[in-house]
Structure formats: structure tokens, C-alpha cells
Short mmCIF file of C-alpha atoms in Angstrom, two decimals:
data_model
loop_
_atom_site.label_atom_id
_atom_site.label_comp_id
_atom_site.label_asym_id
_atom_site.label_seq_id
_atom_site.Cartn_x
_atom_site.Cartn_y
_atom_site.Cartn_z
CA MET A 100 46.25 8.67 -16.98
CA SER A 101 45.43 7.90 -13.37
CA ILE A 102 48.09 7.76 -10.67
CA LEU A 103 48.65 4.42 -8.91
CA ARG A 104 49.97 4.46 -5.34
CA THR A 105 51.58 1.19 -4.17
CA ILE A 106 51.09 -0.16 -0.69
CA VAL A 107 54.22 -2.37 -0.72
CA SER A 108 57.60 -1.65 -2.29
CA ILE A 109 58.12 -3.16 -5.73
CA ARG A 110 61.83 -3.49 -4.92
CA ASN A 111 60.94 -6.50 -2.74
CA VAL A 112 59.20 -8.36 -5.51
CA ASN A 113 62.38 -10.19 -6.62
CA LYS A 114 62.45 -12.01 -3.29
CA CYS A 115 59.23 -13.82 -4.11
CA ARG A 116 58.08 -16.06 -6.92
CA MET A 117 54.62 -14.49 -6.88
CA SER A 118 53.57 -11.19 -5.31
CA CYS A 119 50.22 -9.42 -5.00
CA VAL A 120 50.39 -5.65 -4.75
CA LEU A 121 47.36 -3.52 -3.77
CA VAL A 122 47.21 -0.15 -5.45
CA GLN A 123 44.71 2.69 -5.29
CA ASN A 124 43.31 4.34 -8.35
CA ASP A 125 42.66 8.05 -7.72
CA ARG A 126 40.30 8.26 -10.65
CA LEU A 127 37.91 5.63 -9.32
CA GLY A 128 37.88 6.74 -5.68
CA PRO A 129 38.93 5.17 -2.36
CA ARG A 130 36.55 2.19 -2.49
CA ASN A 131 37.44 0.98 -5.97
CA ASN A 132 40.86 -0.58 -5.40
CA GLU A 133 42.72 -2.77 -7.88
CA SER A 134 44.81 -5.82 -7.31
CA ILE A 135 48.06 -6.11 -9.33
CA ARG A 136 49.59 -9.56 -9.66
CA LEU A 137 53.34 -9.59 -10.46
CA GLN A 138 55.08 -12.62 -11.97
CA ALA A 139 58.73 -12.73 -10.74
CA SER A 140 61.39 -14.48 -12.89
CA PRO A 141 63.76 -17.11 -11.37
CA LEU A 142 66.64 -14.65 -11.84
CA GLY A 143 64.98 -12.09 -9.59
CA GLY A 144 63.65 -9.72 -12.20
CA VAL A 145 60.09 -9.10 -13.14
CA GLY A 146 59.24 -11.56 -15.85
CA ARG A 147 56.41 -9.71 -17.59
CA PRO A 148 54.41 -6.47 -17.42
CA PHE A 149 51.80 -5.72 -14.71
CA HIS A 150 48.37 -7.35 -15.07
CA THR A 151 45.57 -5.66 -13.15
CA THR A 152 42.19 -7.12 -12.16
CA SER A 153 39.41 -5.08 -10.52
CA ILE A 154 38.00 -6.20 -7.16
CA LEU A 155 34.31 -6.72 -7.91
CA ASP A 156 32.82 -5.09 -4.79
CA LYS A 157 31.23 -1.69 -5.40
CA ILE A 158 28.58 0.51 -3.84
CA VAL A 159 25.40 0.95 -5.92
CA ALA A 160 22.76 3.53 -5.11
CA PHE A 161 19.44 1.69 -5.56
CA LYS A 162 16.99 4.33 -6.81
CA LEU A 163 13.23 4.44 -6.42
CA SER A 164 11.88 3.52 -9.85
CA ASP A 165 8.77 4.98 -11.46
CA ILE A 166 5.83 2.95 -10.12
CA GLY A 167 3.30 4.39 -12.56
CA GLU A 168 0.09 6.40 -12.33
CA GLY A 169 2.09 9.66 -12.35
CA ILE A 170 3.41 9.07 -8.84
CA ARG A 171 6.46 11.25 -8.10
CA GLU A 172 6.87 10.76 -4.35
CA VAL A 173 6.08 8.16 -1.68
CA VAL A 174 6.24 7.89 2.11
CA ILE A 175 8.35 5.15 3.69
CA LYS A 176 5.97 3.09 5.86
CA GLU A 177 8.26 0.23 6.92
CA TRP A 178 11.81 -0.96 6.36
CA PHE A 179 12.38 -4.70 6.04
CA VAL A 180 16.16 -4.31 6.13
CA LYS A 181 18.80 -2.39 8.10
CA VAL A 182 22.40 -1.38 7.51
CA GLY A 183 24.60 -4.49 7.38
CA ASP A 184 21.87 -6.89 6.20
CA LYS A 185 22.61 -9.11 3.21
CA VAL A 186 19.93 -9.20 0.54
CA GLN A 187 19.30 -11.10 -2.65
CA GLN A 188 17.36 -10.21 -5.76
CA PHE A 189 13.59 -9.94 -5.17
CA ASP A 190 14.02 -9.70 -1.36
CA ASN A 191 11.65 -7.13 0.16
CA ILE A 192 13.42 -3.85 0.91
CA CYS A 193 10.65 -1.60 2.20
CA GLU A 194 6.96 -0.76 1.94
CA VAL A 195 6.06 2.67 0.61
CA GLN A 196 2.77 4.54 0.56
CA SER A 197 1.91 6.77 -2.36
CA ASP A 198 -1.17 8.95 -2.65
CA LYS A 199 -2.79 6.05 -4.52
CA ALA A 200 -1.62 2.73 -3.05
CA ALA A 201 0.80 0.82 -0.88
CA VAL A 202 3.70 -0.76 -2.79
CA THR A 203 6.42 -3.17 -1.66
CA ILE A 204 9.86 -2.40 -3.13
CA THR A 205 12.14 -5.38 -3.83
CA SER A 206 15.88 -5.56 -4.44
CA ARG A 207 17.40 -5.91 -7.89
CA TYR A 208 20.83 -6.88 -6.58
CA ASP A 209 22.63 -9.36 -4.36
CA GLY A 210 24.75 -7.62 -1.76
CA THR A 211 24.99 -5.87 1.61
CA ILE A 212 23.00 -2.82 2.72
CA THR A 213 25.39 0.04 3.53
CA LYS A 214 23.02 3.00 3.81
CA LEU A 215 19.33 3.88 4.16
CA TYR A 216 18.41 7.26 2.74
CA ALA A 217 15.15 7.89 4.64
CA ASP A 218 13.52 7.10 7.95
CA VAL A 219 10.02 5.71 8.42
CA ASP A 220 7.33 8.32 7.61
CA GLN A 221 9.79 10.38 5.58
CA THR A 222 9.26 11.15 1.89
CA ALA A 223 11.24 9.49 -0.90
CA TYR A 224 11.20 10.73 -4.50
CA VAL A 225 11.15 8.79 -7.77
CA GLY A 226 14.59 8.76 -9.31
CA GLN A 227 16.37 9.42 -6.00
CA PRO A 228 18.31 6.76 -4.02
CA LEU A 229 16.50 4.61 -1.47
CA ILE A 230 19.48 2.58 -0.26
CA ASP A 231 23.13 1.89 -1.00
CA ILE A 232 24.04 -1.74 -1.67
CA GLU A 233 27.55 -3.16 -1.79
CA VAL A 234 27.22 -5.59 -4.68
CA GLU A 235 29.51 -8.42 -5.64
CA GLU A 236 29.01 -8.13 -9.38
CA ASP A 237 30.70 -5.85 -11.89
CA GLY A 238 28.68 -3.63 -14.20
CA ALA A 239 25.82 -2.70 -11.86
CA GLU A 240 23.61 -0.53 -13.99
CA ASP A 241 21.31 1.29 -11.60
CA SER A 242 23.39 4.33 -10.66
CA THR A 243 26.63 5.62 -9.25
CA PRO A 244 27.74 5.27 -5.62
CA SER A 245 26.80 7.94 -3.13
CA PRO A 246 29.35 10.78 -2.89
CA PRO A 247 32.23 10.31 -0.39
CA GLU A 248 31.32 13.49 1.48
CA GLU A 249 27.85 12.10 2.21
CA VAL A 250 29.37 8.89 3.55
CA LYS A 251 31.64 10.90 5.83
CA LYS A 252 28.74 12.97 7.08
CA ASP A 253 26.63 9.93 7.81
CA ALA A 254 29.51 8.20 9.58
CA ALA A 255 29.03 10.59 12.47
CA ALA A 256 25.30 9.93 12.53
CA PRO A 257 24.55 6.46 11.10
CA VAL A 258 21.04 5.70 9.93
CA THR A 259 19.90 3.51 12.76
CA SER A 260 17.09 5.63 14.23
CA ASP A 261 14.25 4.14 16.21
CA SER A 262 11.81 5.21 13.51
CA GLN A 263 13.21 2.51 11.20
CA ARG A 264 10.95 -0.34 12.23
CA ILE A 265 12.26 -3.79 11.48
CA ARG A 266 9.63 -6.48 10.87
CA VAL A 267 9.88 -9.23 13.48
CA LEU A 268 7.96 -12.50 13.15
CA THR A 269 5.94 -13.04 16.33
CA THR A 270 2.39 -13.04 17.76
CA PRO A 271 0.26 -10.14 19.07
CA ALA A 272 0.52 -11.55 22.61
CA VAL A 273 4.31 -11.41 22.47
CA ARG A 274 4.17 -7.88 21.10
CA ARG A 275 2.03 -6.83 24.08
CA ILE A 276 4.60 -8.25 26.49
CA ALA A 277 7.38 -6.49 24.62
CA ALA A 278 5.49 -3.19 24.74
CA GLN A 279 4.75 -3.68 28.44
CA PHE A 280 8.43 -4.06 29.30
CA LYS A 281 9.71 -1.63 26.61
CA VAL A 282 11.64 -4.32 24.72
CA ASN A 283 12.81 -3.87 21.12
CA LEU A 284 11.90 -7.22 19.55
CA SER A 285 14.66 -6.91 16.94
CA THR A 286 17.21 -7.27 19.78
CA VAL A 287 15.69 -10.49 21.14
CA LYS A 288 17.27 -13.82 20.16
CA ALA A 289 14.58 -15.84 18.36
CA THR A 290 14.32 -19.58 18.87
CA GLY A 291 11.00 -20.23 17.14
CA ARG A 292 10.51 -21.76 13.73
CA ASN A 293 11.57 -19.54 10.80
CA GLY A 294 13.03 -16.99 13.21
CA ARG A 295 9.80 -16.41 15.17
CA VAL A 296 10.22 -14.66 18.52
CA LEU A 297 8.48 -16.68 21.25
CA LYS A 298 7.19 -15.53 24.62
CA GLU A 299 9.96 -17.54 26.26
CA ASP A 300 12.53 -15.63 24.18
CA VAL A 301 11.30 -12.26 25.48
CA LEU A 302 11.19 -13.52 29.09
CA ALA A 303 14.71 -14.94 28.74
CA HIS A 304 15.86 -11.60 27.34
CA LEU A 305 14.37 -9.86 30.38
CA GLY A 306 15.66 -12.49 32.79
CA ILE A 307 12.27 -13.03 34.44
CA SER A 308 10.07 -16.06 34.97
CA ALA A 309 6.78 -16.76 33.23
CA GLU A 310 4.87 -16.16 36.48
CA LYS A 311 6.07 -12.54 36.58
CA SER A 312 5.37 -11.78 32.94
CA ASN A 313 2.07 -10.09 33.82
CA GLU A 314 3.65 -7.82 36.39
CA VAL A 315 4.52 -4.32 35.24
CA PRO A 316 7.78 -2.95 36.71
CA ASP A 317 7.53 0.16 38.86
CA ALA A 318 9.65 2.11 36.40
CA VAL A 319 7.27 1.22 33.61
CA GLN A 320 4.27 2.17 35.72
CA THR A 321 5.85 5.53 36.42
CA VAL A 322 6.34 6.14 32.72
CA GLN A 323 2.78 5.10 31.90
CA THR A 324 1.27 7.57 34.39
CA PRO A 325 2.77 10.93 33.42
CA ALA A 326 1.90 14.10 35.23
CA LYS A 327 -0.96 16.14 33.81
CA ALA A 328 0.11 18.82 31.37
CA GLU A 329 -1.57 21.42 29.24
CA PRO A 330 -2.45 20.06 25.77
CA ALA A 331 -0.34 21.38 22.93
CA ASP A 332 -1.12 21.88 19.26
CA ARG A 333 0.33 19.28 16.91
CA THR A 334 1.21 19.85 13.25
CA VAL A 335 1.70 16.90 10.91
CA PRO A 336 2.29 16.71 7.15
CA ILE A 337 -0.51 15.65 4.82
CA THR A 338 0.68 12.44 3.16
CA GLY A 339 -0.53 9.16 1.68
CA PHE A 340 -4.22 8.70 0.98
CA MET A 341 -5.09 12.02 2.66
CA LYS A 342 -2.86 13.80 0.16
CA ALA A 343 -4.64 11.95 -2.65
CA MET A 344 -7.99 13.10 -1.24
CA VAL A 345 -6.80 16.73 -1.21
CA LYS A 346 -5.85 16.47 -4.87
CA SER A 347 -8.94 14.58 -6.09
CA MET A 348 -11.46 16.65 -4.11
CA SER A 349 -9.88 19.91 -5.27
CA GLU A 350 -10.45 18.74 -8.85
CA SER A 351 -13.94 17.46 -8.07
CA MET A 352 -15.15 20.77 -6.66
CA LYS A 353 -14.69 22.29 -10.12
CA ILE A 354 -17.62 20.11 -11.26
CA PRO A 355 -21.18 21.51 -10.98
CA HIS A 356 -22.98 18.83 -8.92
CA LEU A 357 -26.59 17.76 -9.29
CA VAL A 358 -27.80 15.77 -6.23
CA LEU A 359 -30.94 13.62 -5.97
CA SER A 360 -32.00 11.66 -2.85
CA ASP A 361 -34.60 8.96 -2.38
CA GLU A 362 -35.77 6.11 -0.13
CA TYR A 363 -35.92 2.45 -1.21
CA ASP A 364 -38.07 -0.10 0.61
CA VAL A 365 -35.64 -3.05 0.60
CA THR A 366 -37.70 -5.36 2.81
CA LYS A 367 -37.80 -8.06 0.10
CA LEU A 368 -34.06 -7.62 -0.46
CA PHE A 369 -33.52 -8.20 3.26
CA GLU A 370 -35.55 -11.41 3.09
CA ALA A 371 -33.82 -12.63 -0.08
CA ARG A 372 -30.36 -12.06 1.38
CA GLN A 373 -31.30 -13.91 4.55
CA SER A 374 -32.32 -16.94 2.51
CA ILE A 375 -29.20 -17.12 0.30
CA LYS A 376 -26.56 -15.90 2.76
CA SER A 377 -25.94 -19.39 4.14
CA LEU A 378 -25.56 -20.78 0.59
CA ALA A 379 -22.83 -18.23 -0.10
CA GLU A 380 -21.08 -19.07 3.16
CA ARG A 381 -20.86 -22.72 2.10
CA GLN A 382 -18.76 -21.51 -0.83
CA GLY A 383 -16.55 -19.44 1.46
CA VAL A 384 -18.12 -16.09 0.51
CA LYS A 385 -19.50 -13.46 2.88
CA LEU A 386 -22.57 -12.00 1.15
CA SER A 387 -23.51 -8.48 2.19
CA TYR A 388 -26.02 -6.16 0.51
CA MET A 389 -23.29 -4.40 -1.44
CA PRO A 390 -22.62 -7.05 -4.14
CA ILE A 391 -26.34 -7.10 -4.97
CA ILE A 392 -26.47 -3.30 -5.11
CA VAL A 393 -23.34 -3.22 -7.28
CA LYS A 394 -24.91 -5.64 -9.75
CA ALA A 395 -28.16 -3.65 -9.81
CA ALA A 396 -26.15 -0.47 -10.50
CA SER A 397 -24.33 -2.17 -13.38
CA LEU A 398 -27.58 -3.33 -14.98
CA SER A 399 -28.96 0.20 -14.65
CA LEU A 400 -25.83 1.70 -16.18
CA THR A 401 -26.47 -0.47 -19.24
CA GLU A 402 -29.75 1.41 -19.73
CA TYR A 403 -28.27 4.85 -18.88
CA PRO A 404 -24.68 4.70 -20.19
CA VAL A 405 -24.10 8.45 -19.88
CA LEU A 406 -23.63 7.87 -16.14
CA ASN A 407 -20.70 5.58 -16.99
CA SER A 408 -18.91 8.11 -19.16
CA SER A 409 -16.00 10.52 -18.83
CA PRO A 410 -15.49 14.02 -20.33
CA ASP A 411 -12.14 15.36 -21.48
CA ALA A 412 -10.38 18.16 -19.59
CA ALA A 413 -12.09 20.89 -21.63
CA CYS A 414 -15.46 19.07 -21.51
CA GLU A 415 -15.65 19.10 -25.31
CA THR A 416 -15.90 15.33 -25.84
CA LEU A 417 -17.53 12.55 -23.84
CA THR A 418 -16.20 8.98 -23.76
CA TYR A 419 -18.74 6.25 -22.99
CA LYS A 420 -16.93 3.49 -21.07
CA ALA A 421 -17.56 -0.05 -22.29
CA SER A 422 -16.68 -1.65 -18.95
CA HIS A 423 -18.51 -1.07 -15.68
CA ASN A 424 -15.56 -0.62 -13.29
CA ILE A 425 -17.34 0.25 -10.06
CA GLY A 426 -15.33 1.80 -7.25
CA LEU A 427 -16.42 1.26 -3.66
CA GLY A 428 -15.56 3.82 -0.98
CA MET A 429 -13.97 1.93 1.90
CA ASP A 430 -12.97 3.05 5.39
CA THR A 431 -9.58 1.56 6.33
CA PRO A 432 -6.91 2.17 9.00
CA ASN A 433 -5.07 4.25 6.35
CA GLY A 434 -8.13 6.40 5.61
CA LEU A 435 -10.63 6.49 2.76
CA VAL A 436 -9.73 4.32 -0.23
CA VAL A 437 -11.76 3.44 -3.32
CA PRO A 438 -10.87 -0.04 -4.63
CA VAL A 439 -12.41 -0.96 -7.97
CA ILE A 440 -14.28 -4.09 -9.04
CA LYS A 441 -13.68 -4.25 -12.77
CA ASN A 442 -15.99 -5.55 -15.52
CA VAL A 443 -18.97 -5.89 -13.22
CA GLN A 444 -21.23 -6.31 -16.25
CA ASN A 445 -19.65 -9.74 -16.84
CA LYS A 446 -19.72 -11.01 -13.24
CA SER A 447 -22.32 -12.75 -11.11
CA ILE A 448 -23.35 -11.50 -7.68
CA LEU A 449 -21.33 -14.29 -6.06
CA GLU A 450 -18.22 -13.37 -8.07
CA ILE A 451 -18.62 -9.72 -7.07
CA ALA A 452 -19.00 -10.74 -3.43
CA ARG A 453 -15.87 -12.90 -3.56
CA GLU A 454 -13.81 -10.08 -5.08
CA LEU A 455 -15.20 -7.58 -2.58
CA ASN A 456 -14.16 -9.85 0.31
CA VAL A 457 -10.59 -9.91 -1.03
CA LEU A 458 -10.46 -6.13 -1.46
CA GLN A 459 -11.77 -5.56 2.06
CA GLU A 460 -9.10 -7.82 3.54
CA LYS A 461 -6.35 -6.11 1.55
CA GLY A 462 -7.69 -2.70 2.56
CA MET A 463 -7.60 -3.54 6.26
CA ARG A 464 -3.99 -4.76 5.91
CA GLY A 465 -2.97 -1.73 3.85
CA GLN A 466 -2.04 -3.93 0.89
CA LEU A 467 -4.18 -2.46 -1.88
CA GLY A 468 -2.08 -2.01 -5.02
CA LEU A 469 -2.33 0.40 -7.93
CA ASN A 470 -4.32 -2.09 -9.99
CA ASP A 471 -6.87 -2.38 -7.16
CA LEU A 472 -7.39 1.39 -6.97
CA SER A 473 -7.28 2.53 -10.59
CA GLY A 474 -9.57 2.44 -13.60
CA GLY A 475 -12.91 3.27 -11.95
CA THR A 476 -15.79 4.50 -14.13
CA PHE A 477 -18.57 4.79 -11.50
CA THR A 478 -18.48 4.93 -7.70
CA LEU A 479 -20.64 3.86 -4.76
CA SER A 480 -19.96 5.04 -1.21
CA ASN A 481 -21.55 3.09 1.64
CA VAL A 482 -21.57 5.64 4.46
CA GLY A 483 -24.25 3.61 6.25
CA VAL A 484 -21.61 1.10 7.40
CA VAL A 485 -20.18 3.80 9.66
CA GLY A 486 -23.44 5.65 10.35
CA GLY A 487 -25.62 8.28 8.78
CA THR A 488 -28.86 8.56 6.88
CA TYR A 489 -28.16 10.89 3.97
CA ALA A 490 -24.92 12.17 2.43
CA SER A 491 -24.08 14.52 -0.39
CA PRO A 492 -21.42 12.59 -2.35
CA ILE A 493 -18.67 14.31 -4.32
CA ILE A 494 -17.83 13.02 -7.80
CA PHE A 495 -14.39 11.50 -8.44
CA SER A 496 -13.13 13.33 -11.52
CA PRO A 497 -13.14 12.40 -14.41
CA GLN A 498 -16.19 10.27 -13.59
CA VAL A 499 -19.63 11.89 -13.96
CA SER A 500 -21.64 10.19 -11.22
CA ILE A 501 -21.48 8.71 -7.72
CA GLY A 502 -23.94 7.19 -5.25
CA ALA A 503 -24.00 7.35 -1.45
CA LEU A 504 -25.85 4.65 0.49
CA GLY A 505 -27.15 5.31 3.97
CA LYS A 506 -27.91 2.93 6.81
CA ILE A 507 -30.77 0.45 6.30
CA GLN A 508 -33.32 1.29 9.02
CA VAL A 509 -36.44 -0.52 10.20
CA LEU A 510 -39.20 2.12 10.02
CA PRO A 511 -43.01 2.19 9.94
CA ARG A 512 -44.57 2.56 6.52
CA PHE A 513 -48.02 2.23 4.97
CA ASP A 514 -48.69 -0.80 2.77
CA ALA A 515 -51.01 -0.88 -0.26
CA GLU A 516 -54.09 -1.31 1.97
CA GLY A 517 -53.16 1.61 4.22
CA ASN A 518 -51.93 -0.50 7.12
CA VAL A 519 -48.84 0.50 9.08
CA VAL A 520 -46.15 -2.16 8.58
CA LYS A 521 -42.50 -2.64 9.46
CA ALA A 522 -40.24 -1.83 6.50
CA HIS A 523 -36.50 -1.89 5.84
CA ILE A 524 -35.67 1.50 4.36
CA LEU A 525 -32.46 2.31 2.49
CA THR A 526 -31.71 5.99 1.88
CA VAL A 527 -29.66 6.87 -1.21
CA SER A 528 -28.22 10.03 -2.73
CA TRP A 529 -26.97 10.34 -6.30
CA ALA A 530 -24.66 13.08 -7.56
CA ALA A 531 -23.97 13.75 -11.24
CA ASP A 532 -21.95 16.16 -13.34
CA HIS A 533 -24.62 18.66 -14.41
CA ARG A 534 -22.55 19.71 -17.43
CA VAL A 535 -23.29 16.41 -19.19
CA VAL A 536 -26.11 14.78 -17.17
CA ASP A 537 -29.58 16.21 -16.57
CA GLY A 538 -31.79 15.67 -13.53
CA ALA A 539 -34.36 13.56 -15.36
CA THR A 540 -31.70 11.01 -16.35
CA VAL A 541 -30.50 10.75 -12.75
CA ALA A 542 -34.09 10.26 -11.53
CA ARG A 543 -34.78 7.52 -14.10
CA PHE A 544 -31.52 5.79 -13.23
CA SER A 545 -32.42 5.90 -9.52
CA ASN A 546 -35.89 4.53 -10.21
CA ARG A 547 -34.40 1.62 -12.19
CA ILE A 548 -32.10 0.62 -9.35
CA LYS A 549 -35.05 1.05 -6.97
CA GLN A 550 -37.06 -1.50 -8.97
CA TYR A 551 -34.20 -4.01 -8.79
CA LEU A 552 -33.66 -3.62 -5.04
CA GLU A 553 -37.31 -3.45 -4.01
CA ASN A 554 -38.04 -6.56 -6.11
CA PRO A 555 -34.69 -8.41 -6.12
CA TYR A 556 -36.07 -11.40 -8.00
CA THR A 557 -36.39 -9.17 -11.09
CA LEU A 558 -32.58 -9.24 -11.21
CA LEU A 559 -32.90 -12.77 -12.51
CA LEU A 560 -34.55 -11.53 -15.69
CA ASP A 561 -31.49 -9.46 -16.65
CA LEU A 562 -28.70 -11.76 -15.46
#
């Protein structure tokens, strides 16, 4: 039986018709108090036994749930809340970056944030607490409160570090002013619609006029022009997409690669795209070469399905994939990512282009999800967008093939009559798993795509 310690003397209860006595339950801990309501009789005695009701506030440790794909740890990229904020169910808590995708974590409770367990750029683990929430409902089922000794330790050093970035609604111009004058936008009183911080809000916070907003204070100028110093080495952890690349490339280098390179004369493809590009733009679609190449690759995979297969770990069985889920290597601010356009065999060039536009926008904003990055069966890497003629691509295990596209160059070539003409030349390199694919199959596959791209109107026959 637990011991109850009273805060007021029960001897005084007979002076009141109704009394409320607060007691502390040692078994439940200091935060889980109980309220005892005593009914006093008119004669001064207690009319009936104690009745206790639990106060429904309790601290719940909100754990990082399993987000799939075998992910066991993530890096905190941004907090949308801070200690003391009130949240409701489905409110955004933070954005995390795994080695596969960026994921936004939302709250499952209504309550008040009492603790953050990690700073920005620190690692959080599946099954471990992300935050503590003081909820107003009984029976919270996520986990137990954080231990009292941890609360005491954090009391001396609360989690309010500068690395916990709070999202503030404003414009890039206002952010530049804030950076210029070293202002934390979360401390500025917002007067704009929906809590937007305006330029006038920042200037009012600084106590300066609009005319002086372009002037940099002397103190700021001094900070921005530090004295020259010897460069120092810098060591940083490998996280996020770079960590994924370490893992996938380590697996890929166990595969014996067969590489074949060729040149395609895509002059007619250049002319065809020029003529239909404006038609696509009228439908709100940006049409690059890639959607056409993706469709040509899918049609060629139909003829050579072994290049759209996957071996088991021991390379004893081979699974031929029914869907052409083509991954596209993409350079983003977060590094190399490979979003996947699924079921290409069932989509038109315009549909592929529309989906590619969406994936590119999400990639630049760092918003690609697990569904966008998983399930690939064949990969194309367009290194020519950045620069380069030839590349030796590395297969993404457990796939068996990948293509690398170089930059389309205008070069002199001989035509059928022996005349030197201007030609648009695309360089390509194909890599295949030589355990299950032979060189002749890769060459035939390359020649089939070459026919489609050098004579793009032949695509119509197979669409």
C-alpha cells in the first residue's frame, strides 16, 4: 500500500462543509498527485470515507516510431516546436533525415512540450524518446515519463540551444536583413497575416528606420571581417544520404561490373523535342530529354527483361520484375538521391515528364519521402546535367543494371554521303551485373535504345 502525505491537517475538516485535500502518492512519483474530496457532516464529523480522483495531467515520452525500410536511426534536421509550446494531434513536431528520405514527425497527443531530447543535427534512434509532452488525458499509451533524475539534470541545462531552429514564417528578404543585423527571428513580434514576420517588424525590433535598414553596423562589419588565420582540419560525422551512399556502394562493389559505352546521334531527338516542348508547356509540363529517354529504356527493357531483374543474396535465383520502376540519379542540396518513377511501362512520355517535375521540386526542397525513393528496378544517372562526357556507373544492389548519360554535345560527324555535318551527340555508359548478364545482351539493349533515340518517331510504333 502506498503512503499518502497530507498537505493540510484533517483535523480542520470539521470546520468546513466541503474540503479538498491534496495528497502525494509516493508510488506514482512527485508529478502524479491526487485530489481527495472530503464530505463533512453537519455535526462536524466526516460523513463518509475518502474519495480520490486522479489529476489528469501526466508527462508522456513521445518515442520515435518505426518509419519502415529497416531504418533504425535518423538525424534531426529541424524542430517545429520548443519547450513550452502547446501542440495538438497531427501538429508537426520535427523533420528528420534518415539514410533514405526526409520524414516529418507529427504529434499523437494534445498537450505541452516539456523536453526535447536532441538538438538539430543530432541522431535520434527508433524506439527512443523524441520529446516529453504533458498531456491532459488519462491512459496515454506511448510510454512512461522520463526519469526524475534526468529532469533534474536538465533543469540546470535546459534544452534551448541555438542549434534548435524554430521555423518562422517570413520572406527571404526579411531573412537577409535579420542575418545582416544578427537578429533571431523567433524573438521578433510578428504582425503579418498568419504570424508572418514583416520587414517592419524586424526594423521595429531593432529600433531603426527603413532608410537605415541597408546600413551594416560597425560591430557587424567587424565580425564579418575576421583576422586571417591558419586553416584547420574539420571532422564531421557521415549522416543522412551520404551514410546511405556508404552502405549501398559498399554492397555494390561486391558485384562484378561489365561496362559498355557508346555514342548516340540524337540530332533528330533534339529537333523533335524542340517542336513539342511548347505543347507540353501549355499543359504545365517542363519537357526535358529525360522523360523520352526513360520511356525508350522501358520499351527496351520489355525486349531484354533480364536487365530489369534482381538476384537473391546468394545469387541462386533471379526474379524478373513485372514493373519498370526506373530510378533517376538526382543532385540535390542534400546530396545524391535516386527517386523512382514507378510503372513506367504504363505511362506516356507526358505523364513521366509531369511526375519527374514533381520529384525534382521535392528533391530541391528536401521533401522526398520513402515511397519516392524505394522500389527501383533499373536506374539512369544523368551526369551530363552537371558536366562530363563519360562515366562508369555503379549498380544499385540488388538491381543488375544502370545507365549513365553524358552531356549532349554539338560535334562534327560524317553523314551518309561523307559530308561533315553538325550533330548532337549523346554519350552513354551501361553497367551490368556480369554474374547474370552477358556483354552481348548489354550491347543489344544499348542498340535498341539507340534506335529509339536516333529515330524518336519510331517510339510511336511501340506506344
